[in-house]
């Protein structure tokens, strides 16, 4: 099954210091770029996270502090990585909930603008869970009849995810081999920000999804309590959430 592509798509996977999108850092990133002509290219980078890797995290992916001590930081790699992915849709396994949000944080910390507004995000895990309710190892066996012997290696997981998506398209003729359609199918809900701090109401209006203003329209809160915006900008919220909130605020000024 060949993917029906109108532009490149980058399958990617991250190994990190933990699962906190705001605070944790990338220690390895692998990108498998597939082009509309069918050609493919893989890029894998080890990254010095500039913070210690907890032992319990090393136990999962096998990457120690010593292994990345002499590797470049993400800030040093950010523009090179952005040049690889900037013309592409993005895909991964649980990527909508974790990999894309954390990548966005790392990009913004490195002063590289990151925006998903004009490209598709295809979460192969969401397609899998909607169809079969299992894990990547099981998905690889189920769709590809292969054993994922090197699980939690970024490159192995990345290639496996790519092969699983092709297997899903082979198995389910009702899935449209189109990146926009797959992005819509693999998204659980239309996001405002990656972290889910902001959500759309039934009218498609941005609302706060936490705290004392949960359920209230963002534009109303910013108008009636302008200090709330400043509090969020100075507090420990994801950088992408702050960016989206600023865009809503500026949109109000322009209107």
Tab-separated table of N, CA, C and O in Angstrom, residues 119-232:
chain	number	residue	atom	x	y	z
A	119	UNK	N	-1.130	22.127	8.349
A	119	UNK	CA	-0.763	20.771	7.982
A	119	UNK	C	-1.538	19.760	8.817
A	119	UNK	O	-2.115	20.094	9.851
A	120	UNK	N	-1.544	18.534	8.343
A	120	UNK	CA	-2.302	17.474	8.989
A	120	UNK	C	-1.461	16.759	10.037
A	120	UNK	O	-0.247	16.617	9.880
A	121	UNK	N	-2.128	16.294	11.092
A	121	UNK	CA	-1.487	15.490	12.131
A	121	UNK	C	-2.212	14.157	12.195
A	121	UNK	O	-3.390	14.101	12.549
A	122	UNK	N	-1.527	13.095	11.837
A	122	UNK	CA	-2.139	11.767	11.779
A	122	UNK	C	-1.602	10.936	12.935
A	122	UNK	O	-0.405	10.662	13.004
A	123	UNK	N	-2.485	10.561	13.846
A	123	UNK	CA	-2.097	9.762	14.997
A	123	UNK	C	-2.456	8.307	14.718
A	123	UNK	O	-3.636	7.915	14.781
A	124	UNK	N	-1.452	7.504	14.403
A	124	UNK	CA	-1.667	6.107	14.038
A	124	UNK	C	-2.232	5.320	15.221
A	124	UNK	O	-3.004	4.376	15.044
A	125	UNK	N	-1.889	5.727	16.440
A	125	UNK	CA	-2.438	5.050	17.617
A	125	UNK	C	-3.944	5.242	17.705
A	125	UNK	O	-4.682	4.302	18.029
A	126	UNK	N	-4.418	6.445	17.416
A	126	UNK	CA	-5.857	6.684	17.486
A	126	UNK	C	-6.611	5.846	16.456
A	126	UNK	O	-7.702	5.327	16.740
A	127	UNK	N	-6.044	5.726	15.248
A	127	UNK	CA	-6.670	4.861	14.243
A	127	UNK	C	-6.693	3.423	14.753
A	127	UNK	O	-7.709	2.728	14.677
A	128	UNK	N	-5.558	2.999	15.288
A	128	UNK	CA	-5.447	1.639	15.819
A	128	UNK	C	-6.444	1.392	16.939
A	128	UNK	O	-7.161	0.385	16.966
A	129	UNK	N	-6.544	2.325	17.885
A	129	UNK	CA	-7.439	2.141	19.024
A	129	UNK	C	-8.895	2.146	18.585
A	129	UNK	O	-9.725	1.427	19.154
A	130	UNK	N	-9.212	2.959	17.585
A	130	UNK	CA	-10.583	2.960	17.090
A	130	UNK	C	-10.923	1.645	16.397
A	130	UNK	O	-12.059	1.186	16.422
A	131	UNK	N	-9.919	1.032	15.795
A	131	UNK	CA	-10.152	-0.192	15.041
A	131	UNK	C	-9.917	-1.461	15.867
A	131	UNK	O	-10.645	-2.430	15.738
A	132	UNK	N	-8.894	-1.468	16.730
A	132	UNK	CA	-8.492	-2.724	17.372
A	132	UNK	C	-8.231	-2.634	18.877
A	132	UNK	O	-8.183	-3.662	19.542
A	133	UNK	N	-7.977	-1.449	19.428
A	133	UNK	CA	-7.743	-1.286	20.860
A	133	UNK	C	-6.528	-2.049	21.382
A	133	UNK	O	-6.630	-2.878	22.284
A	134	UNK	N	-5.325	-1.790	20.806
A	134	UNK	CA	-4.122	-2.474	21.283
A	134	UNK	C	-2.920	-1.537	21.320
A	134	UNK	O	-3.072	-0.328	21.223
A	135	UNK	N	-1.683	-2.108	21.455
A	135	UNK	CA	-0.453	-1.333	21.574
A	135	UNK	C	0.353	-1.390	20.288
A	135	UNK	O	0.018	-2.137	19.368
A	136	UNK	N	1.470	-0.621	20.221
A	136	UNK	CA	2.298	-0.619	19.012
A	136	UNK	C	2.877	-2.002	18.724
A	136	UNK	O	2.904	-2.449	17.571
A	137	UNK	N	3.358	-2.705	19.740
A	137	UNK	CA	3.920	-4.041	19.529
A	137	UNK	C	2.851	-4.965	18.936
A	137	UNK	O	3.098	-5.701	17.970
A	138	UNK	N	1.638	-4.900	19.507
A	138	UNK	CA	0.543	-5.731	19.000
A	138	UNK	C	0.118	-5.272	17.612
A	138	UNK	O	-0.207	-6.096	16.750
A	139	UNK	N	0.124	-3.952	17.390
A	139	UNK	CA	-0.255	-3.425	16.083
A	139	UNK	C	0.702	-3.908	15.007
A	139	UNK	O	0.288	-4.281	13.901
A	140	UNK	N	1.981	-3.903	15.317
A	140	UNK	CA	2.993	-4.332	14.345
A	140	UNK	C	2.801	-5.815	13.999
A	140	UNK	O	2.909	-6.221	12.846
A	141	UNK	N	2.478	-6.607	15.022
A	141	UNK	CA	2.230	-8.029	14.782
A	141	UNK	C	0.925	-8.232	14.014
A	141	UNK	O	0.846	-9.025	13.075
A	142	UNK	N	-0.091	-7.467	14.401
A	142	UNK	CA	-1.427	-7.638	13.831
A	142	UNK	C	-1.477	-7.213	12.362
A	142	UNK	O	-2.020	-7.923	11.509
A	143	UNK	N	-0.917	-6.028	12.056
A	143	UNK	CA	-1.021	-5.491	10.702
A	143	UNK	C	0.113	-5.952	9.780
A	143	UNK	O	-0.073	-6.050	8.574
A	144	UNK	N	1.289	-6.191	10.342
A	144	UNK	CA	2.471	-6.476	9.525
A	144	UNK	C	2.993	-7.895	9.701
A	144	UNK	O	3.905	-8.308	8.981
A	145	UNK	N	2.439	-8.622	10.692
A	145	UNK	CA	2.884	-9.971	11.024
A	145	UNK	C	4.391	-10.006	11.292
A	145	UNK	O	5.109	-10.899	10.846
A	146	UNK	N	4.860	-8.980	12.032
A	146	UNK	CA	6.269	-8.882	12.399
A	146	UNK	C	6.379	-8.648	13.900
A	146	UNK	O	5.482	-8.066	14.516
A	147	UNK	N	7.482	-9.088	14.482
A	147	UNK	CA	7.746	-8.836	15.894
A	147	UNK	C	8.603	-7.584	16.034
A	147	UNK	O	9.637	-7.452	15.367
A	148	UNK	N	8.163	-6.661	16.897
A	148	UNK	CA	8.924	-5.439	17.147
A	148	UNK	C	9.945	-5.747	18.238
A	148	UNK	O	9.699	-5.572	19.425
A	149	UNK	N	11.107	-6.226	17.829
A	149	UNK	CA	12.105	-6.710	18.788
A	149	UNK	C	12.892	-5.588	19.450
A	149	UNK	O	13.514	-5.789	20.480
A	150	UNK	N	12.866	-4.394	18.856
A	150	UNK	CA	13.644	-3.273	19.396
A	150	UNK	C	12.720	-2.144	19.824
A	150	UNK	O	12.968	-0.975	19.544
A	151	UNK	N	11.623	-2.493	20.505
A	151	UNK	CA	10.663	-1.480	20.958
A	151	UNK	C	11.349	-0.476	21.882
A	151	UNK	O	12.262	-0.808	22.622
A	152	UNK	N	10.866	0.769	21.820
A	152	UNK	CA	11.409	1.897	22.579
A	152	UNK	C	12.765	2.354	22.061
A	152	UNK	O	13.465	3.117	22.725
A	153	UNK	N	13.136	1.918	20.877
A	153	UNK	CA	14.185	2.581	20.106
A	153	UNK	C	13.447	3.505	19.151
A	153	UNK	O	12.538	3.076	18.440
A	154	UNK	N	13.809	4.781	19.139
A	154	UNK	CA	13.047	5.763	18.353
A	154	UNK	C	12.967	5.350	16.889
A	154	UNK	O	11.911	5.441	16.263
A	155	UNK	N	14.089	4.884	16.337
A	155	UNK	CA	14.080	4.535	14.911
A	155	UNK	C	13.208	3.313	14.643
A	155	UNK	O	12.420	3.307	13.692
A	156	UNK	N	13.314	2.289	15.470
A	156	UNK	CA	12.492	1.086	15.279
A	156	UNK	C	11.015	1.415	15.410
A	156	UNK	O	10.188	0.963	14.610
A	157	UNK	N	10.654	2.220	16.431
A	157	UNK	CA	9.255	2.592	16.620
A	157	UNK	C	8.741	3.435	15.460
A	157	UNK	O	7.584	3.310	15.043
A	158	UNK	N	9.609	4.311	14.938
A	158	UNK	CA	9.211	5.176	13.830
A	158	UNK	C	8.917	4.373	12.573
A	158	UNK	O	7.879	4.550	11.930
A	159	UNK	N	9.819	3.476	12.201
A	159	UNK	CA	9.633	2.656	11.001
A	159	UNK	C	8.415	1.746	11.181
A	159	UNK	O	7.616	1.567	10.256
A	160	UNK	N	8.257	1.187	12.385
A	160	UNK	CA	7.111	0.317	12.648
A	160	UNK	C	5.801	1.082	12.496
A	160	UNK	O	4.825	0.568	11.929
A	161	UNK	N	5.767	2.314	12.991
A	161	UNK	CA	4.558	3.125	12.894
A	161	UNK	C	4.191	3.382	11.438
A	161	UNK	O	3.020	3.306	11.040
A	162	UNK	N	5.192	3.682	10.616
A	162	UNK	CA	4.978	3.891	9.185
A	162	UNK	C	4.396	2.629	8.538
A	162	UNK	O	3.420	2.683	7.785
A	163	UNK	N	4.962	1.481	8.865
A	163	UNK	CA	4.497	0.228	8.279
A	163	UNK	C	3.095	-0.128	8.774
A	163	UNK	O	2.279	-0.675	8.026
A	164	UNK	N	2.793	0.202	10.035
A	164	UNK	CA	1.460	-0.069	10.579
A	164	UNK	C	0.404	0.748	9.840
A	164	UNK	O	-0.672	0.234	9.507
A	165	UNK	N	0.682	2.036	9.566
A	165	UNK	CA	-0.298	2.850	8.850
A	165	UNK	C	-0.587	2.259	7.469
A	165	UNK	O	-1.742	2.184	7.041
A	166	UNK	N	0.451	1.817	6.782
A	166	UNK	CA	0.231	1.194	5.478
A	166	UNK	C	-0.599	-0.086	5.632
A	166	UNK	O	-1.485	-0.368	4.811
A	167	UNK	N	-0.329	-0.846	6.707
A	167	UNK	CA	-1.104	-2.048	6.974
A	167	UNK	C	-2.559	-1.741	7.287
A	167	UNK	O	-3.472	-2.480	6.896
A	168	UNK	N	-2.797	-0.632	8.007
A	168	UNK	CA	-4.178	-0.225	8.311
A	168	UNK	C	-4.942	0.111	7.036
A	168	UNK	O	-6.120	-0.247	6.891
A	169	UNK	N	-4.283	0.789	6.123
A	169	UNK	CA	-4.936	1.143	4.856
A	169	UNK	C	-5.231	-0.100	4.020
A	169	UNK	O	-6.244	-0.159	3.312
A	170	UNK	N	-4.355	-1.100	4.097
A	170	UNK	CA	-4.591	-2.363	3.399
A	170	UNK	C	-5.801	-3.086	3.997
A	170	UNK	O	-6.630	-3.638	3.279
A	171	UNK	N	-5.880	-3.084	5.329
A	171	UNK	CA	-6.895	-3.887	6.017
A	171	UNK	C	-8.277	-3.249	5.998
A	171	UNK	O	-9.293	-3.948	5.959
A	172	UNK	N	-8.333	-1.903	6.058
A	172	UNK	CA	-9.625	-1.227	6.191
A	172	UNK	C	-9.919	-0.404	4.943
A	172	UNK	O	-9.506	0.772	4.847
A	173	UNK	N	-10.630	-0.943	3.983
A	173	UNK	CA	-10.930	-0.193	2.757
A	173	UNK	C	-11.769	1.053	3.024
A	173	UNK	O	-11.793	1.973	2.202
A	174	UNK	N	-12.447	1.094	4.182
A	174	UNK	CA	-13.246	2.281	4.496
A	174	UNK	C	-12.386	3.476	4.884
A	174	UNK	O	-12.869	4.620	4.922
A	175	UNK	N	-11.099	3.242	5.195
A	175	UNK	CA	-10.187	4.358	5.457
A	175	UNK	C	-9.758	4.975	4.134
A	175	UNK	O	-9.331	4.262	3.220
A	176	UNK	N	-9.862	6.276	4.030
A	176	UNK	CA	-9.480	6.992	2.815
A	176	UNK	C	-7.969	7.219	2.823
A	176	UNK	O	-7.425	7.750	3.790
A	177	UNK	N	-7.300	6.830	1.768
A	177	UNK	CA	-5.843	7.029	1.664
A	177	UNK	C	-5.568	8.477	1.292
A	177	UNK	O	-5.125	8.806	0.198
A	178	UNK	N	-5.854	9.349	2.225
A	178	UNK	CA	-5.698	10.791	2.045
A	178	UNK	C	-5.308	11.372	3.400
A	178	UNK	O	-5.939	11.057	4.422
A	179	UNK	N	-4.272	12.196	3.428
A	179	UNK	CA	-3.720	12.635	4.710
A	179	UNK	C	-4.696	13.503	5.507
A	179	UNK	O	-4.779	13.391	6.733
A	180	UNK	N	-5.460	14.349	4.848
A	180	UNK	CA	-6.431	15.186	5.554
A	180	UNK	C	-7.515	14.313	6.191
A	180	UNK	O	-7.889	14.500	7.349
A	181	UNK	N	-8.004	13.328	5.435
A	181	UNK	CA	-9.022	12.426	5.957
A	181	UNK	C	-8.491	11.604	7.126
A	181	UNK	O	-9.160	11.431	8.145
A	182	UNK	N	-7.248	11.091	7.003
A	182	UNK	CA	-6.657	10.309	8.087
A	182	UNK	C	-6.417	11.163	9.322
A	182	UNK	O	-6.568	10.701	10.458
A	183	UNK	N	-6.040	12.427	9.114
A	183	UNK	CA	-5.833	13.333	10.246
A	183	UNK	C	-7.131	13.544	11.002
A	183	UNK	O	-7.172	13.515	12.240
A	184	UNK	N	-8.224	13.742	10.257
A	184	UNK	CA	-9.522	13.956	10.903
A	184	UNK	C	-9.966	12.696	11.640
A	184	UNK	O	-10.473	12.764	12.763
A	185	UNK	N	-9.744	11.527	11.038
A	185	UNK	CA	-10.163	10.271	11.658
A	185	UNK	C	-9.351	9.962	12.903
A	185	UNK	O	-9.869	9.417	13.882
A	186	UNK	N	-8.058	10.313	12.900
A	186	UNK	CA	-7.177	9.952	14.015
A	186	UNK	C	-7.153	10.994	15.125
A	186	UNK	O	-6.469	10.822	16.130
A	187	UNK	N	-7.911	12.073	14.968
A	187	UNK	CA	-7.997	13.104	16.005
A	187	UNK	C	-9.245	12.863	16.844
A	187	UNK	O	-10.349	12.762	16.314
A	188	UNK	N	-9.057	12.757	18.136
A	188	UNK	CA	-10.195	12.482	19.021
A	188	UNK	C	-11.146	13.665	19.117
A	188	UNK	O	-12.346	13.514	19.204
A	189	UNK	N	-10.607	14.849	19.141
A	189	UNK	CA	-11.435	16.053	19.139
A	189	UNK	C	-10.628	17.175	18.525
A	189	UNK	O	-9.397	17.142	18.498
A	190	UNK	N	-11.323	18.180	18.022
A	190	UNK	CA	-10.627	19.288	17.386
A	190	UNK	C	-9.889	20.094	18.457
A	190	UNK	O	-10.509	20.655	19.352
A	191	UNK	N	-8.569	20.158	18.388
A	191	UNK	CA	-7.820	20.832	19.454
A	191	UNK	C	-7.738	22.338	19.241
A	191	UNK	O	-7.786	22.824	18.116
A	192	UNK	N	-7.637	23.074	20.345
A	192	UNK	CA	-7.277	24.488	20.289
A	192	UNK	C	-5.779	24.589	20.562
A	192	UNK	O	-5.039	25.220	19.818
A	193	UNK	N	-5.344	23.958	21.635
A	193	UNK	CA	-3.917	23.855	21.930
A	193	UNK	C	-3.599	22.389	22.194
A	193	UNK	O	-4.492	21.584	22.428
A	194	UNK	N	-2.343	22.022	22.124
A	194	UNK	CA	-1.966	20.623	22.259
A	194	UNK	C	-2.277	20.061	23.645
A	194	UNK	O	-2.641	18.903	23.787
A	195	UNK	N	-2.102	20.883	24.676
A	195	UNK	CA	-2.211	20.385	26.050
A	195	UNK	C	-3.648	20.258	26.529
A	195	UNK	O	-3.899	19.725	27.604
A	196	UNK	N	-4.620	20.762	25.759
A	196	UNK	CA	-6.011	20.671	26.148
A	196	UNK	C	-6.424	21.673	27.203
A	196	UNK	O	-7.476	21.520	27.835
A	197	UNK	N	-5.615	22.715	27.398
A	197	UNK	CA	-5.993	23.766	28.345
A	197	UNK	C	-7.119	24.634	27.787
A	197	UNK	O	-7.848	25.289	28.529
A	198	UNK	N	-7.237	24.643	26.464
A	198	UNK	CA	-8.290	25.384	25.774
A	198	UNK	C	-9.076	24.400	24.921
A	198	UNK	O	-8.513	23.489	24.324
A	199	UNK	N	-10.400	24.574	24.853
A	199	UNK	CA	-11.245	23.656	24.092
A	199	UNK	C	-12.354	24.436	23.396
A	199	UNK	O	-12.709	25.547	23.811
A	200	UNK	N	-12.874	23.852	22.334
A	200	UNK	CA	-13.995	24.466	21.625
A	200	UNK	C	-15.316	24.077	22.281
A	200	UNK	O	-15.504	22.930	22.692
A	201	UNK	N	-16.243	25.027	22.345
A	201	UNK	CA	-17.593	24.689	22.783
A	201	UNK	C	-18.422	24.236	21.584
A	201	UNK	O	-17.904	24.100	20.472
A	202	UNK	N	-19.695	23.992	21.807
A	202	UNK	CA	-20.549	23.459	20.739
A	202	UNK	C	-20.717	24.441	19.584
A	202	UNK	O	-21.095	24.049	18.474
A	203	UNK	N	-20.401	25.711	19.818
A	203	UNK	CA	-20.497	26.716	18.759
A	203	UNK	C	-19.161	26.932	18.050
A	203	UNK	O	-19.068	27.800	17.176
A	204	UNK	N	-18.137	26.178	18.451
A	204	UNK	CA	-16.829	26.332	17.843
A	204	UNK	C	-16.041	27.509	18.387
A	204	UNK	O	-15.083	27.969	17.759
A	205	UNK	N	-16.388	27.979	19.592
A	205	UNK	CA	-15.698	29.107	20.209
A	205	UNK	C	-14.674	28.590	21.224
A	205	UNK	O	-14.944	27.617	21.942
A	206	UNK	N	-13.517	29.258	21.292
A	206	UNK	CA	-12.478	28.828	22.231
A	206	UNK	C	-12.891	29.135	23.663
A	206	UNK	O	-13.312	30.256	23.963
A	207	UNK	N	-12.758	28.137	24.532
A	207	UNK	CA	-13.088	28.297	25.948
A	207	UNK	C	-11.935	27.770	26.797
A	207	UNK	O	-11.156	26.917	26.354
A	208	UNK	N	-11.836	28.277	28.008
A	208	UNK	CA	-10.877	27.711	28.947
A	208	UNK	C	-11.376	26.336	29.376
A	208	UNK	O	-12.581	26.124	29.553
A	209	UNK	N	-10.450	25.409	29.564
A	209	UNK	CA	-10.802	24.032	29.898
A	209	UNK	C	-10.208	23.619	31.248
A	209	UNK	O	-9.986	22.440	31.498
A	210	UNK	N	-9.940	24.612	32.111
A	210	UNK	CA	-9.370	24.335	33.428
A	210	UNK	C	-9.684	25.504	34.347
A	210	UNK	O	-10.056	26.600	33.905
A	211	UNK	N	-9.534	25.278	35.633
A	211	UNK	CA	-9.568	26.348	36.626
A	211	UNK	C	-10.903	27.038	36.800
A	211	UNK	O	-11.961	26.534	36.407
A	212	UNK	N	-10.846	28.218	37.384
A	212	UNK	CA	-12.067	28.924	37.764
A	212	UNK	C	-12.881	29.403	36.570
A	212	UNK	O	-14.069	29.695	36.703
A	213	UNK	N	-12.244	29.499	35.394
A	213	UNK	CA	-12.962	29.955	34.204
A	213	UNK	C	-13.288	28.820	33.243
A	213	UNK	O	-13.600	29.066	32.071
A	214	UNK	N	-13.234	27.584	33.728
A	214	UNK	CA	-13.513	26.446	32.863
A	214	UNK	C	-14.902	26.570	32.243
A	214	UNK	O	-15.893	26.809	32.943
A	215	UNK	N	-14.955	26.417	30.925
A	215	UNK	CA	-16.219	26.516	30.191
A	215	UNK	C	-16.552	27.914	29.708
A	215	UNK	O	-17.458	28.089	28.903
A	216	UNK	N	-15.807	28.916	30.198
A	216	UNK	CA	-16.064	30.289	29.767
A	216	UNK	C	-15.291	30.611	28.491
A	216	UNK	O	-14.189	30.110	28.283
A	217	UNK	N	-15.869	31.454	27.655
A	217	UNK	CA	-15.200	31.844	26.417
A	217	UNK	C	-13.932	32.634	26.731
A	217	UNK	O	-13.920	33.504	27.603
A	218	UNK	N	-12.876	32.310	25.992
A	218	UNK	CA	-11.596	32.979	26.212
A	218	UNK	C	-11.736	34.476	26.004
A	218	UNK	O	-11.218	35.282	26.792
A	219	UNK	N	-12.428	34.886	24.948
A	219	UNK	CA	-12.545	36.321	24.646
A	219	UNK	C	-13.246	37.062	25.772
A	219	UNK	O	-12.896	38.216	26.075
A	220	UNK	N	-14.230	36.415	26.418
A	220	UNK	CA	-14.945	37.078	27.517
A	220	UNK	C	-14.038	37.236	28.736
A	220	UNK	O	-14.023	38.297	29.380
A	221	UNK	N	-13.275	36.194	29.048
A	221	UNK	CA	-12.389	36.257	30.207
A	221	UNK	C	-11.301	37.298	29.985
A	221	UNK	O	-10.982	38.094	30.886
A	222	UNK	N	-10.713	37.326	28.781
A	222	UNK	CA	-9.653	38.290	28.509
A	222	UNK	C	-10.160	39.721	28.565
A	222	UNK	O	-9.429	40.634	28.945
A	223	UNK	N	-11.422	39.901	28.205
A	223	UNK	CA	-11.995	41.259	28.249
A	223	UNK	C	-12.348	41.672	29.669
A	223	UNK	O	-12.078	42.806	30.084
A	224	UNK	N	-12.914	40.759	30.432
A	224	UNK	CA	-13.406	41.097	31.773
A	224	UNK	C	-12.338	40.969	32.862
A	224	UNK	O	-12.448	41.615	33.906
A	225	UNK	N	-11.320	40.136	32.618
A	225	UNK	CA	-10.257	39.945	33.602
A	225	UNK	C	-8.910	39.891	32.889
A	225	UNK	O	-8.295	38.830	32.766
A	226	UNK	N	-8.421	41.022	32.379
A	226	UNK	CA	-7.192	41.029	31.581
A	226	UNK	C	-5.972	40.488	32.328
A	226	UNK	O	-5.028	39.994	31.710
A	227	UNK	N	-5.975	40.577	33.657
A	227	UNK	CA	-4.855	40.059	34.431
A	227	UNK	C	-4.704	38.553	34.337
A	227	UNK	O	-3.626	38.018	34.618
A	228	UNK	N	-5.769	37.860	33.945
A	228	UNK	CA	-5.715	36.398	33.829
A	228	UNK	C	-4.751	35.988	32.724
A	228	UNK	O	-4.038	34.996	32.853
A	229	UNK	N	-4.717	36.765	31.653
A	229	UNK	CA	-3.777	36.502	30.553
A	229	UNK	C	-2.339	36.619	31.056
A	229	UNK	O	-1.502	35.756	30.781
A	230	UNK	N	-2.057	37.675	31.800
A	230	UNK	CA	-0.696	37.876	32.320
A	230	UNK	C	-0.305	36.764	33.276
A	230	UNK	O	0.844	36.297	33.271
A	231	UNK	N	-1.273	36.326	34.091
A	231	UNK	CA	-0.982	35.238	35.028
A	231	UNK	C	-0.575	33.979	34.268
A	231	UNK	O	0.404	33.313	34.635
A	232	UNK	N	-1.298	33.626	33.219
A	232	UNK	CA	-0.977	32.432	32.436
A	232	UNK	C	0.385	32.578	31.778
A	232	UNK	O	1.203	31.643	31.771
